[in-house]
Amino acid sequence: MTKLNESKTEFAARVGLTKGRISQLVADGLPVQPDGTIIIAEGLAWMESNLDPARRNKGGTPAPAASGTLSLSEARRMYMVVQVQRARLAYDKERGQVIDAKEAASAVFSRAKAERDAHMAWVSRTAPLLAAETGTDPQATFAALDRFMREHLEHLSDTPVWSLRDAG
């Protein structure tokens, strides 16, 4: 079972900070439960949205906008943001909300192949019925229907998914 709350020490380890720094953040408004634990999702969300504005440009000089160098405080801020994002990703992975990209691609490919095969099977089942209903040659009906279905599937394979969503 996935943990929803953590002690300050555990949360500090999760986000790559010290327990003392977490206590400072609690004083700045990091939400804490009455028993002293931190709800992981709330803590990560608070850190992501509040960590930086109160600390910006303290302990260093602001970097000139046009130069490619960072001030020490900006570098620290960026480091903390990355740490929070990593912690959030690890938490989401623990909760089962992150999937492997290769597995997802494999599943999508398998599904597309199954749908293609189902469309082609539909042509085989429908052509004789259509020919009988219209009184045409079954082989010619199958050939025409097969050609149209292959063109349709080719069009679908070349069309980006988002344009199909907008068209329907």
Tab-separated table of C-alpha atoms in Angstrom:
chain	number	residue	atom	x	y	z
A	1	MET	CA	0.000	0.000	0.000
A	2	THR	CA	1.294	3.441	-0.900
A	3	LYS	CA	2.021	5.862	1.934
A	4	LEU	CA	0.096	9.110	1.820
A	5	ASN	CA	1.807	10.834	4.786
A	6	GLU	CA	5.462	11.007	5.775
A	7	SER	CA	7.394	12.374	8.713
A	8	LYS	CA	9.443	15.509	8.138
A	9	THR	CA	12.597	13.386	7.980
A	10	GLU	CA	11.109	11.029	5.356
A	11	PHE	CA	9.727	13.939	3.329
A	12	ALA	CA	13.095	15.704	3.510
A	13	ALA	CA	14.776	12.585	2.102
A	14	ARG	CA	12.143	12.363	-0.642
A	15	VAL	CA	12.747	15.923	-1.859
A	16	GLY	CA	16.494	15.945	-1.246
A	17	LEU	CA	16.534	18.531	1.549
A	18	THR	CA	17.514	18.467	5.207
A	19	LYS	CA	15.026	18.080	8.034
A	20	GLY	CA	16.018	21.578	9.184
A	21	ARG	CA	15.151	23.036	5.773
A	22	ILE	CA	11.774	21.275	5.878
A	23	SER	CA	11.140	22.852	9.296
A	24	GLN	CA	11.953	26.251	7.791
A	25	LEU	CA	9.507	25.567	4.959
A	26	VAL	CA	6.851	24.535	7.501
A	27	ALA	CA	7.339	27.918	9.150
A	28	ASP	CA	6.872	29.481	5.684
A	29	GLY	CA	3.570	27.623	5.191
A	30	LEU	CA	4.348	24.057	4.059
A	31	PRO	CA	1.164	22.195	5.133
A	32	VAL	CA	1.638	19.849	8.102
A	33	GLN	CA	-0.856	17.557	9.801
A	34	PRO	CA	-1.602	17.944	13.544
A	35	ASP	CA	0.514	14.841	14.214
A	36	GLY	CA	3.520	16.478	12.490
A	37	THR	CA	3.404	14.425	9.288
A	38	ILE	CA	3.227	15.849	5.787
A	39	ILE	CA	0.724	14.692	3.175
A	40	ILE	CA	3.076	13.876	0.294
A	41	ALA	CA	0.949	15.159	-2.588
A	42	GLU	CA	0.075	18.402	-0.780
A	43	GLY	CA	3.671	18.962	0.305
A	44	LEU	CA	5.022	18.446	-3.207
A	45	ALA	CA	2.379	20.724	-4.696
A	46	TRP	CA	3.110	23.428	-2.102
A	47	MET	CA	6.832	23.238	-2.740
A	48	GLU	CA	6.358	23.435	-6.482
A	49	SER	CA	4.195	26.528	-6.284
A	50	ASN	CA	5.688	28.332	-3.262
A	51	LEU	CA	9.293	27.335	-2.874
A	52	ASP	CA	10.792	29.997	-4.974
A	53	PRO	CA	9.017	33.351	-4.845
A	54	ALA	CA	9.921	33.983	-1.171
A	55	ARG	CA	13.563	32.954	-1.709
A	56	ARG	CA	14.290	34.499	-5.100
A	57	ASN	CA	17.617	36.379	-5.399
A	58	LYS	CA	18.477	36.063	-1.706
A	59	GLY	CA	22.040	35.066	-1.024
A	60	GLY	CA	23.248	36.038	-4.475
A	61	THR	CA	23.044	38.731	-7.074
A	62	PRO	CA	20.478	38.643	-9.844
A	63	ALA	CA	21.849	37.485	-13.146
A	64	PRO	CA	21.674	39.960	-16.015
A	65	ALA	CA	18.807	39.049	-18.333
A	66	ALA	CA	20.912	39.018	-21.493
A	67	SER	CA	23.829	36.937	-20.177
A	68	GLY	CA	23.878	33.162	-20.181
A	69	THR	CA	25.147	32.883	-16.593
A	70	LEU	CA	23.042	32.120	-13.549
A	71	SER	CA	23.266	33.691	-10.142
A	72	LEU	CA	23.929	31.355	-7.246
A	73	SER	CA	20.393	31.824	-5.944
A	74	GLU	CA	18.884	31.108	-9.382
A	75	ALA	CA	20.991	27.950	-9.693
A	76	ARG	CA	19.863	26.827	-6.232
A	77	ARG	CA	16.265	27.564	-7.115
A	78	MET	CA	16.505	25.550	-10.316
A	79	TYR	CA	18.146	22.692	-8.414
A	80	MET	CA	15.324	22.681	-5.839
A	81	VAL	CA	12.681	22.745	-8.562
A	82	VAL	CA	14.322	19.737	-10.234
A	83	GLN	CA	14.482	17.929	-6.878
A	84	VAL	CA	10.773	18.564	-6.301
A	85	GLN	CA	9.916	17.374	-9.812
A	86	ARG	CA	11.958	14.196	-9.296
A	87	ALA	CA	10.268	13.578	-5.973
A	88	ARG	CA	6.849	14.090	-7.560
A	89	LEU	CA	7.727	11.671	-10.373
A	90	ALA	CA	8.918	9.071	-7.844
A	91	TYR	CA	5.717	9.524	-5.855
A	92	ASP	CA	3.546	9.185	-8.964
A	93	LYS	CA	5.514	6.069	-9.915
A	94	GLU	CA	4.909	4.590	-6.434
A	95	ARG	CA	1.192	5.213	-6.844
A	96	GLY	CA	1.174	3.499	-10.236
A	97	GLN	CA	0.358	6.646	-12.206
A	98	VAL	CA	3.479	6.480	-14.398
A	99	ILE	CA	3.874	3.887	-17.123
A	100	ASP	CA	6.850	2.709	-19.137
A	101	ALA	CA	7.024	4.392	-22.553
A	102	LYS	CA	8.093	1.196	-24.355
A	103	GLU	CA	5.213	-0.775	-22.823
A	104	ALA	CA	2.759	1.960	-23.814
A	105	ALA	CA	4.065	2.044	-27.389
A	106	SER	CA	3.842	-1.744	-27.599
A	107	ALA	CA	0.253	-1.709	-26.308
A	108	VAL	CA	-0.774	0.998	-28.775
A	109	PHE	CA	0.843	-0.878	-31.669
A	110	SER	CA	-0.902	-4.124	-30.662
A	111	ARG	CA	-4.245	-2.345	-30.416
A	112	ALA	CA	-3.814	-0.670	-33.825
A	113	LYS	CA	-2.868	-3.989	-35.421
A	114	ALA	CA	-5.940	-5.687	-33.896
A	115	GLU	CA	-8.207	-2.900	-35.176
A	116	ARG	CA	-6.683	-3.134	-38.660
A	117	ASP	CA	-7.286	-6.892	-38.676
A	118	ALA	CA	-10.874	-6.391	-37.502
A	119	HIS	CA	-11.527	-3.910	-40.342
A	120	MET	CA	-10.116	-6.315	-42.919
A	121	ALA	CA	-12.210	-9.169	-41.483
A	122	TRP	CA	-15.285	-6.939	-41.801
A	123	VAL	CA	-14.615	-6.615	-45.535
A	124	SER	CA	-14.467	-10.417	-45.873
A	125	ARG	CA	-17.757	-10.834	-43.975
A	126	THR	CA	-19.610	-7.955	-45.627
A	127	ALA	CA	-18.634	-8.295	-49.302
A	128	PRO	CA	-20.721	-11.456	-50.008
A	129	LEU	CA	-23.732	-9.997	-48.168
A	130	LEU	CA	-23.449	-6.715	-50.078
A	131	ALA	CA	-23.076	-8.559	-53.385
A	132	ALA	CA	-26.162	-10.670	-52.674
A	133	GLU	CA	-28.196	-7.634	-51.650
A	134	THR	CA	-27.222	-5.573	-54.703
A	135	GLY	CA	-27.124	-8.463	-57.182
A	136	THR	CA	-23.487	-7.870	-58.181
A	137	ASP	CA	-20.510	-10.161	-58.660
A	138	PRO	CA	-19.197	-11.240	-55.210
A	139	GLN	CA	-15.543	-11.172	-56.336
A	140	ALA	CA	-15.834	-7.693	-57.847
A	141	THR	CA	-17.667	-6.440	-54.752
A	142	PHE	CA	-14.977	-7.898	-52.485
A	143	ALA	CA	-12.187	-6.388	-54.598
A	144	ALA	CA	-13.764	-2.911	-54.555
A	145	LEU	CA	-14.608	-3.018	-50.859
A	146	ASP	CA	-11.124	-4.352	-50.006
A	147	ARG	CA	-9.473	-1.576	-52.039
A	148	PHE	CA	-11.579	1.134	-50.371
A	149	MET	CA	-10.888	-0.258	-46.895
A	150	ARG	CA	-7.122	-0.413	-47.538
A	151	GLU	CA	-7.165	3.199	-48.787
A	152	HIS	CA	-9.130	4.219	-45.714
A	153	LEU	CA	-6.692	2.468	-43.362
A	154	GLU	CA	-3.742	4.004	-45.208
A	155	HIS	CA	-5.309	7.440	-44.771
A	156	LEU	CA	-5.813	6.803	-41.046
A	157	SER	CA	-2.202	5.700	-40.625
A	158	ASP	CA	-0.933	8.914	-42.255
A	159	THR	CA	-3.253	11.267	-40.368
A	160	PRO	CA	-2.129	12.620	-36.973
A	161	VAL	CA	-4.396	11.535	-34.119
A	162	TRP	CA	-5.188	15.105	-33.020
A	163	SER	CA	-6.599	15.987	-36.455
A	164	LEU	CA	-8.914	12.967	-36.283
A	165	ARG	CA	-10.171	14.149	-32.881
A	166	ASP	CA	-10.899	17.651	-34.211
A	167	ALA	CA	-12.641	16.380	-37.350
A	168	GLY	CA	-15.235	14.236	-35.521
